[in-house]
Amino acid sequence: MVSPRVPSRRARWDDGIPPVLRPLMRAYLLGYASAVAPRLLTLFLQYLTGRRHKVPARDTPSGTADAEAKTKGVHVQGQLFLDSLRHVLLGGLDLQRFPTFCATIVGGSTLLEVPLKGVFNHFAQNLPELARKRLSRWVASFISAWFGLRLLQSKQTPSFTETITSNPGDGHSVNGAEKQTTIRHAGRTLDLSLFAATRALDVIVGELWARRKTRRLTAQKWTRLERAISRLIDPAMFALSSGLIMWTWIYRPSRLPRSYNKWIGSAAAVDGRLIEALRRCRQGELRYGEETGQAPLLGAMCADYGWPMQWGDPAKSIPFPCEMVHMGSGGSSCELHTVTRFVRSFRWAMATYLPLTLLLAVRSPNLKGIRRAVISAVRSSAFLGAFISLFFYGVCLARTRLGPRLLGTGTAARQAIDGGLCVASGCVLCGWSIMIENARRRKDMALFVAPRALATLLPRRYAWDKQWRETFVFAFSTAVVFTCVVENKARVRGVLGSVLGTVLKP
């Protein structure tokens, strides 16, 4: 009797590596790729853009000199490109960079687990075997995460370093000479720590909720309210997080990374003078019915857009018309402005999303894949368009539609509305545009923005001697996620669960 043929397993690139070292190598290579690839893409785009904009040599008697200068310029540009390329590729190999950090956490957790398991088997024999196994894995991950983050934190960067110079007469100088003291601040790894804390909290709450759901379904007591909570928890988390980020962008932009401020400003396409007027309203510098010297701010905006100059004078115009918020789009109708704002934002987003989704569809070039890519781009663009238009409509809703009806039309009411209530209304509404996306995207986007929203509540820099608290939170959270992903990969939601599951696989 002929035994059935067993299909041979396709050889993997890491088959030649000892199983115990495979997670470490995967983590290092993945960390290196994630750290270097974006910088390489930016470098190549800058190089190609620079070559495209080179001015050709003129057809004149001096054309030969121009051609020689052009050739020399191309050579210099190419050399600078190669130097930058070398710097990017070698910079990723630095021991205090992200690849080594990833290898330390993943490799340390897998390598330490074996000896720790022996320790717990010897000293904690009264515990069940499964508990000893989980405990050894958690402690191994905690230790590795602690030292991994400390490795990143040990790198000194100018933005988190401050040099204080003591004057000869202040009592702190040496022999009457100036003395320079370097002070290091913590907080460089705050975003990473908040990301880990958010994912650990999601794992814990998700597990508790799943157990509750199982018990309630078994007892046939699962209610509509609980069903609604399960369905709306991710949209609600996104709405709350994005609203907090938008509030920070208006009133405390310094608490957001520079790239965030730049991207939100590009997407919102709003005149910066209008944002500044809302800030001054909240700070009390711009007060309606009073001459506080703020008329030139919005007055310049009126001159640029061809509006009556008195619209920009808070002493005469109480409040400044909502048409200024519309910035000439939609006239005086808030609803028409919302529609035109959506269309404009949708087009802006499609110019970004459609090329990216089509590029990803090249992996499986067929009609179905292209159709899926186009639908995905349309949905994401509609989400972003709705996000922006709902924010502005929320502002108009408080200023024109509901605010005056609920609070009145007096000067104090108008000051309160423009002093924060109108922005709060926009922040509450905008995030619910996430309902346009499918359930999977809602989950990923909610988990993406939540740590960034938490970062707005904390200082970007803090005292160096308090850094151990952040390190403890990161190590504890990472240990929770790593322990969970080995036993139940599906509990670690989103892309992170599948990535960690692949990296930690023996």
XYZ file of C-alpha atoms in Angstrom:
506
model
C 0.000 0.000 0.000
C 1.390 3.380 -1.051
C 1.269 6.010 1.645
C -0.146 9.375 0.642
C 2.378 12.025 -0.232
C 2.840 14.725 2.365
C 3.289 18.125 0.760
C 6.740 19.493 1.502
C 6.942 22.705 3.454
C 8.330 25.662 1.564
C 11.773 26.575 2.808
C 11.946 29.763 4.847
C 14.803 32.233 4.900
C 15.453 31.568 8.608
C 15.517 27.763 8.463
C 19.293 27.799 8.862
C 19.061 29.798 12.126
C 18.661 27.912 15.434
C 14.978 28.054 16.488
C 15.768 29.855 19.734
C 17.419 32.719 17.804
C 14.821 33.070 15.036
C 12.542 35.517 16.917
C 15.547 37.727 17.679
C 16.645 37.846 14.024
C 13.111 38.476 12.757
C 12.649 41.304 15.260
C 15.960 42.931 14.334
C 15.314 42.797 10.588
C 11.737 44.033 10.993
C 12.912 46.872 13.224
C 15.664 47.765 10.756
C 13.233 47.801 7.842
C 10.682 49.936 9.691
C 13.366 52.409 10.772
C 15.208 52.690 7.454
C 12.527 52.200 4.770
C 10.630 55.508 5.352
C 13.874 57.484 5.329
C 15.024 55.718 2.157
C 11.725 56.490 0.441
C 12.010 60.166 1.393
C 15.611 60.262 0.211
C 14.791 58.719 -3.184
C 11.825 61.051 -3.705
C 13.965 64.083 -2.882
C 16.679 62.902 -5.254
C 14.277 62.225 -8.122
C 12.482 65.543 -7.573
C 15.809 67.400 -7.573
C 16.892 65.805 -10.868
C 13.533 66.557 -12.485
C 13.779 70.236 -11.625
C 17.313 70.657 -12.963
C 17.468 73.496 -15.510
C 18.774 72.292 -18.921
C 21.801 73.954 -20.513
C 20.967 76.990 -22.662
C 21.703 76.991 -26.396
C 24.049 79.999 -26.280
C 27.777 80.607 -26.793
C 28.152 79.869 -23.091
C 26.233 76.614 -23.506
C 29.426 74.582 -23.092
C 30.119 76.198 -19.729
C 26.510 75.664 -18.717
C 26.742 72.012 -19.709
C 29.947 71.585 -17.718
C 28.349 73.278 -14.705
C 25.310 71.082 -15.093
C 27.447 67.942 -15.289
C 29.373 69.011 -12.205
C 26.129 69.781 -10.388
C 24.708 66.357 -11.235
C 27.923 64.752 -9.992
C 27.784 66.683 -6.710
C 24.125 65.866 -6.306
C 24.824 62.176 -6.928
C 27.653 62.193 -4.390
C 25.438 63.847 -1.780
C 22.778 61.238 -2.488
C 25.263 58.390 -1.995
C 26.560 59.941 1.220
C 23.020 60.323 2.526
C 22.176 56.776 1.484
C 25.205 55.441 3.334
C 24.307 57.491 6.402
C 20.738 56.135 6.451
C 21.785 52.498 5.961
C 24.561 52.617 8.564
C 22.564 54.744 10.989
C 20.025 51.945 11.380
C 22.818 49.717 12.743
C 23.458 51.993 15.723
C 23.155 50.048 18.989
C 20.917 52.752 20.485
C 18.404 52.680 17.642
C 15.067 50.936 17.067
C 16.356 47.646 15.502
C 18.485 46.795 18.542
C 15.580 47.793 20.768
C 13.292 45.308 18.974
C 15.886 42.537 19.111
C 16.471 43.139 22.821
C 12.803 42.868 23.711
C 11.924 39.891 21.512
C 15.202 38.015 21.819
C 15.463 38.648 25.542
C 11.919 37.447 26.203
C 12.471 34.163 24.333
C 15.984 33.487 25.643
C 15.214 34.324 29.282
C 12.006 32.300 29.368
C 13.794 28.932 29.505
C 16.003 29.579 32.571
C 13.201 31.453 34.330
C 10.875 28.520 33.780
C 13.395 26.311 35.574
C 13.614 28.793 38.448
C 9.838 28.923 38.914
C 9.544 25.136 38.598
C 12.015 24.813 41.461
C 10.851 27.581 43.794
C 7.111 27.746 42.990
C 6.114 24.112 42.778
C 2.816 24.812 44.531
C 1.616 26.838 41.532
C -0.109 25.071 38.608
C 2.147 24.333 35.634
C 0.272 26.748 33.371
C 0.648 29.539 35.933
C 4.412 28.897 36.213
C 4.710 28.977 32.427
C 2.823 32.258 32.132
C 4.760 33.809 35.005
C 8.136 32.897 33.509
C 7.084 34.342 30.145
C 5.764 37.543 31.757
C 8.899 38.114 33.864
C 11.175 37.417 30.878
C 9.267 39.926 28.768
C 9.267 42.493 31.589
C 13.046 42.314 32.068
C 13.716 42.468 28.322
C 11.344 45.395 27.798
C 12.890 47.290 30.717
C 16.423 47.036 29.357
C 15.265 47.535 25.770
C 13.638 50.868 26.553
C 16.566 51.933 28.718
C 18.764 51.324 25.679
C 16.694 53.771 23.622
C 16.554 56.279 26.460
C 20.344 56.267 26.846
C 20.793 57.999 23.480
C 21.329 61.716 24.003
C 19.464 64.011 21.595
C 19.619 67.827 21.318
C 15.848 68.318 21.688
C 15.912 66.679 25.133
C 19.161 68.267 26.315
C 19.501 71.745 27.791
C 22.701 73.640 28.524
C 22.557 76.238 31.314
C 25.313 78.839 31.588
C 26.056 80.318 35.010
C 27.108 83.980 35.095
C 30.180 84.997 37.125
C 28.090 86.944 39.640
C 25.334 84.462 40.428
C 27.289 82.448 42.991
C 27.352 79.236 40.909
C 30.411 79.989 38.793
C 33.894 78.588 39.406
C 36.685 81.117 40.065
C 34.564 83.889 38.610
C 34.306 82.143 35.231
C 31.225 81.018 33.388
C 30.104 77.452 34.067
C 28.010 75.374 31.684
C 25.767 72.629 33.019
C 24.089 70.084 30.749
C 20.665 68.913 31.873
C 18.978 65.937 30.259
C 15.209 65.647 30.078
C 13.145 62.491 29.767
C 10.208 61.957 27.437
C 11.845 60.960 24.155
C 10.235 57.501 24.332
C 6.882 58.681 25.685
C 4.936 57.885 22.500
C 6.305 54.348 22.488
C 5.397 53.830 26.146
C 1.861 55.135 25.650
C 1.452 52.854 22.639
C 2.410 49.835 24.763
C 0.163 50.944 27.638
C -2.804 51.412 25.296
C -2.345 47.963 23.756
C -2.008 46.306 27.167
C -5.165 48.025 28.388
C -6.969 46.904 25.240
C -5.858 43.309 25.867
C -6.991 43.320 29.511
C -10.345 45.031 28.924
C -10.976 42.918 25.829
C -10.344 39.688 27.724
C -12.609 40.690 30.617
C -15.360 41.758 28.209
C -15.034 38.505 26.205
C -15.448 36.444 29.375
C -18.472 38.488 30.393
C -19.987 38.032 26.945
C -19.477 34.258 27.116
C -21.162 34.038 30.513
C -24.070 36.255 29.458
C -24.617 34.385 26.193
C -24.561 31.048 28.025
C -27.170 32.361 30.440
C -29.083 33.946 27.519
C -28.892 37.356 29.203
C -26.921 39.231 26.516
C -28.838 42.501 26.070
C -29.164 44.977 23.207
C -27.279 47.547 25.244
C -24.312 45.211 25.641
C -24.458 44.428 21.921
C -24.415 48.149 21.148
C -21.460 48.694 23.482
C -19.491 45.965 21.686
C -20.233 47.579 18.344
C -19.600 51.196 19.354
C -16.601 50.929 21.686
C -14.023 51.357 18.894
C -15.827 54.299 17.190
C -16.310 55.947 20.592
C -12.625 55.542 21.445
C -11.648 57.034 18.086
C -14.115 59.915 18.433
C -12.862 60.761 21.927
C -9.200 60.495 20.948
C -9.486 62.483 17.713
C -11.591 65.147 19.432
C -8.874 65.550 22.055
C -6.231 65.830 19.345
C -8.228 68.492 17.472
C -8.751 70.482 20.687
C -5.000 70.358 21.294
C -4.292 71.399 17.706
C -6.417 74.531 18.160
C -5.390 75.600 21.649
C -2.128 73.840 22.586
C -0.327 72.903 19.361
C 3.016 72.636 21.157
C 1.780 69.398 22.756
C 1.540 67.750 19.322
C 4.486 66.594 17.206
C 5.438 69.040 14.490
C 4.456 66.564 11.765
C 0.954 66.295 13.299
C 0.459 70.041 13.309
C 1.636 70.295 9.713
C -0.563 67.454 8.444
C -3.724 68.607 10.251
C -3.163 72.138 8.988
C -2.830 70.871 5.393
C -5.964 68.738 5.673
C -8.041 71.452 7.361
C -6.990 74.141 4.832
C -7.990 76.953 7.185
C -6.579 80.463 7.476
C -4.205 80.592 10.431
C -5.564 84.012 11.472
C -8.956 82.471 12.156
C -7.384 79.838 14.423
C -5.412 82.549 16.198
C -8.612 84.564 16.750
C -10.259 81.550 18.433
C -7.203 81.119 20.641
C -7.275 84.760 21.681
C -10.993 84.497 22.430
C -10.279 81.659 24.841
C -7.316 83.445 26.420
C -9.370 86.604 26.916
C -7.203 88.766 24.693
C -9.989 89.190 22.138
C -13.161 90.344 23.948
C -16.386 91.274 22.215
C -17.680 94.785 22.769
C -14.288 96.040 23.980
C -11.402 97.750 22.247
C -8.427 95.507 23.029
C -6.325 96.174 19.930
C -7.247 92.890 18.230
C -9.000 94.366 15.181
C -5.916 94.136 12.900
C -5.874 90.311 13.164
C -9.215 89.604 11.493
C -9.168 92.982 9.741
C -6.289 91.772 7.568
C -8.325 88.665 6.779
C -11.286 90.845 5.740
C -9.038 92.841 3.424
C -7.706 89.680 1.781
C -11.134 88.118 1.227
C -12.953 91.326 0.295
C -15.269 91.426 3.305
C -16.431 94.562 5.158
C -13.658 95.709 7.494
C -16.025 96.023 10.468
C -16.486 92.228 10.435
C -12.985 91.877 11.844
C -13.444 94.415 14.660
C -14.604 92.599 17.841
C -15.679 95.922 19.351
C -18.268 96.385 16.572
C -19.024 92.886 15.235
C -20.452 90.668 18.012
C -19.576 88.007 16.987
C -17.608 87.983 13.764
C -19.888 86.453 11.079
C -19.873 82.715 10.454
C -19.086 83.506 6.829
C -15.532 84.196 7.981
C -15.348 80.619 9.269
C -16.497 79.476 5.819
C -13.594 81.426 4.255
C -15.638 82.331 1.196
C -16.864 78.771 0.577
C -20.637 78.271 0.669
C -21.454 81.926 1.292
C -23.379 82.579 4.485
C -25.005 79.107 4.564
C -23.371 76.797 7.109
C -24.914 73.733 5.470
C -23.703 74.656 1.976
C -20.254 75.342 3.397
C -20.252 71.851 4.957
C -21.035 70.270 1.573
C -18.388 72.266 -0.292
C -15.860 71.570 2.458
C -16.569 67.835 2.167
C -16.108 67.843 -1.607
C -12.854 69.764 -1.391
C -11.452 67.544 1.368
C -12.578 64.401 -0.467
C -10.644 65.429 -3.574
C -7.569 66.257 -1.495
C -7.689 62.869 0.231
C -8.268 60.929 -3.003
C -5.091 62.431 -4.454
C -3.238 60.743 -1.571
C -5.135 57.508 -0.945
C -5.849 56.363 -4.511
C -2.195 56.126 -5.681
C -1.262 54.281 -2.473
C -4.073 51.732 -2.700
C -3.408 51.149 -6.407
C 0.265 50.642 -5.622
C -0.666 47.969 -3.083
C -3.016 46.362 -5.620
C -0.063 45.766 -7.961
C 0.772 42.709 -5.840
C -2.305 40.987 -7.341
C -2.992 42.831 -10.623
C -6.526 41.832 -11.503
C -9.838 43.569 -11.911
C -11.069 42.466 -8.485
C -7.972 43.797 -6.744
C -8.156 47.139 -8.531
C -11.854 47.451 -7.717
C -11.153 46.729 -4.055
C -8.377 49.331 -4.042
C -10.606 52.011 -5.558
C -13.427 51.279 -3.081
C -10.965 51.434 -0.188
C -9.607 54.786 -1.397
C -13.114 56.209 -1.848
C -14.165 55.066 1.616
C -11.074 56.443 3.327
C -11.370 59.729 1.428
C -15.039 59.991 2.380
C -14.089 59.388 6.010
C -11.490 62.157 5.979
C -13.797 64.519 4.098
C -16.574 63.870 6.607
C -14.141 64.315 9.521
C -13.093 67.783 8.359
C -16.554 68.954 7.288
C -18.167 67.713 10.526
C -15.586 69.594 12.568
C -16.370 72.858 10.815
C -20.107 72.208 10.917
C -19.831 71.592 14.657
C -18.212 75.026 14.995
C -21.004 76.615 12.930
C -23.648 74.663 14.839
C -22.542 76.185 18.130
C -22.000 79.688 16.719
C -25.138 80.042 14.589
C -27.661 77.240 14.925
C -27.857 75.916 18.503
C -25.586 78.106 20.630
C -27.606 81.345 20.434
C -30.854 79.431 21.056
C -29.527 77.721 24.179
C -27.260 80.422 25.659
C -28.712 83.596 24.209
C -27.306 86.292 21.979
C -25.729 88.546 24.608
C -22.076 89.539 24.583
C -21.186 87.149 27.420
C -22.865 84.234 25.605
C -21.091 85.057 22.356
C -17.781 85.254 24.198
C -18.375 81.847 25.816
C -19.296 80.269 22.477
C -16.240 81.544 20.624
C -14.098 81.064 23.726
C -14.256 77.275 23.465
C -17.796 75.933 23.091
C -17.791 76.125 19.292
C -14.472 74.277 19.054
C -15.680 71.696 21.588
C -18.769 71.102 19.450
C -16.607 70.460 16.395
C -14.353 68.119 18.388
C -17.343 66.080 19.571
C -18.778 65.643 16.075
C -15.755 65.079 13.845
C -14.587 61.693 15.146
C -17.884 59.950 14.451
C -17.044 60.046 10.754
C -15.188 56.808 11.533
C -18.521 55.016 11.041
C -17.930 55.349 7.286
C -14.993 52.945 7.567
C -15.454 49.191 7.935
C -15.236 47.526 11.354
C -11.643 46.357 10.915
C -10.403 49.810 9.978
C -12.293 51.360 12.905
C -10.460 49.056 15.281
C -7.007 49.772 13.821
C -7.567 53.531 13.670
C -8.940 53.689 17.219
C -5.866 51.884 18.551
C -3.648 54.163 16.452
C -4.946 57.524 17.695
C -5.574 56.584 21.349
C -1.911 56.770 22.503
C -1.446 60.020 20.594
C -4.447 61.499 22.350
C -3.055 60.420 25.736
C 0.230 62.133 24.854
C -1.579 65.485 24.658
C -2.418 65.183 28.368
C 1.204 64.693 29.418
C 4.260 66.939 29.113
C 6.525 66.147 26.161
C 9.562 66.603 28.423
C 9.881 65.888 32.132
C 12.556 65.439 34.810
C 15.176 62.778 34.121
C 14.897 61.252 37.612
C 11.207 60.426 36.999
C 11.953 58.352 33.910
C 11.811 55.038 35.786
C 8.031 55.419 36.032
C 7.648 55.495 32.268
C 10.047 52.561 31.936
C 8.015 50.522 34.438
C 4.748 51.227 32.596
C 6.306 50.221 29.283
C 7.859 47.028 30.642
C 4.657 45.998 32.452
C 2.508 46.674 29.387
C 4.865 44.912 26.982
C 4.959 41.855 29.245
C 1.148 41.727 29.197
C 0.990 41.937 25.395
C 3.781 39.398 24.785
C 2.317 36.907 27.239
C -1.076 37.218 25.610
C 0.089 36.999 21.998
C 1.787 33.636 22.592
C -1.339 32.069 24.091
C -4.095 33.914 22.216
C -2.873 35.940 19.236
C -6.417 36.997 18.331
C -6.748 38.900 21.635
C -4.010 41.342 20.516
C -6.148 43.141 17.968
C -5.155 44.756 14.713
C -1.947 44.457 12.732
C 0.198 44.259 15.886
C -1.229 40.860 16.812
C -0.381 39.269 13.466
C 3.077 40.870 13.362
C 4.001 39.741 16.881
C 2.559 36.299 16.222
C 4.850 35.929 13.191
C 7.916 37.313 14.960
C 7.552 35.179 18.097
C 6.816 31.986 16.186
C 9.585 29.355 16.820
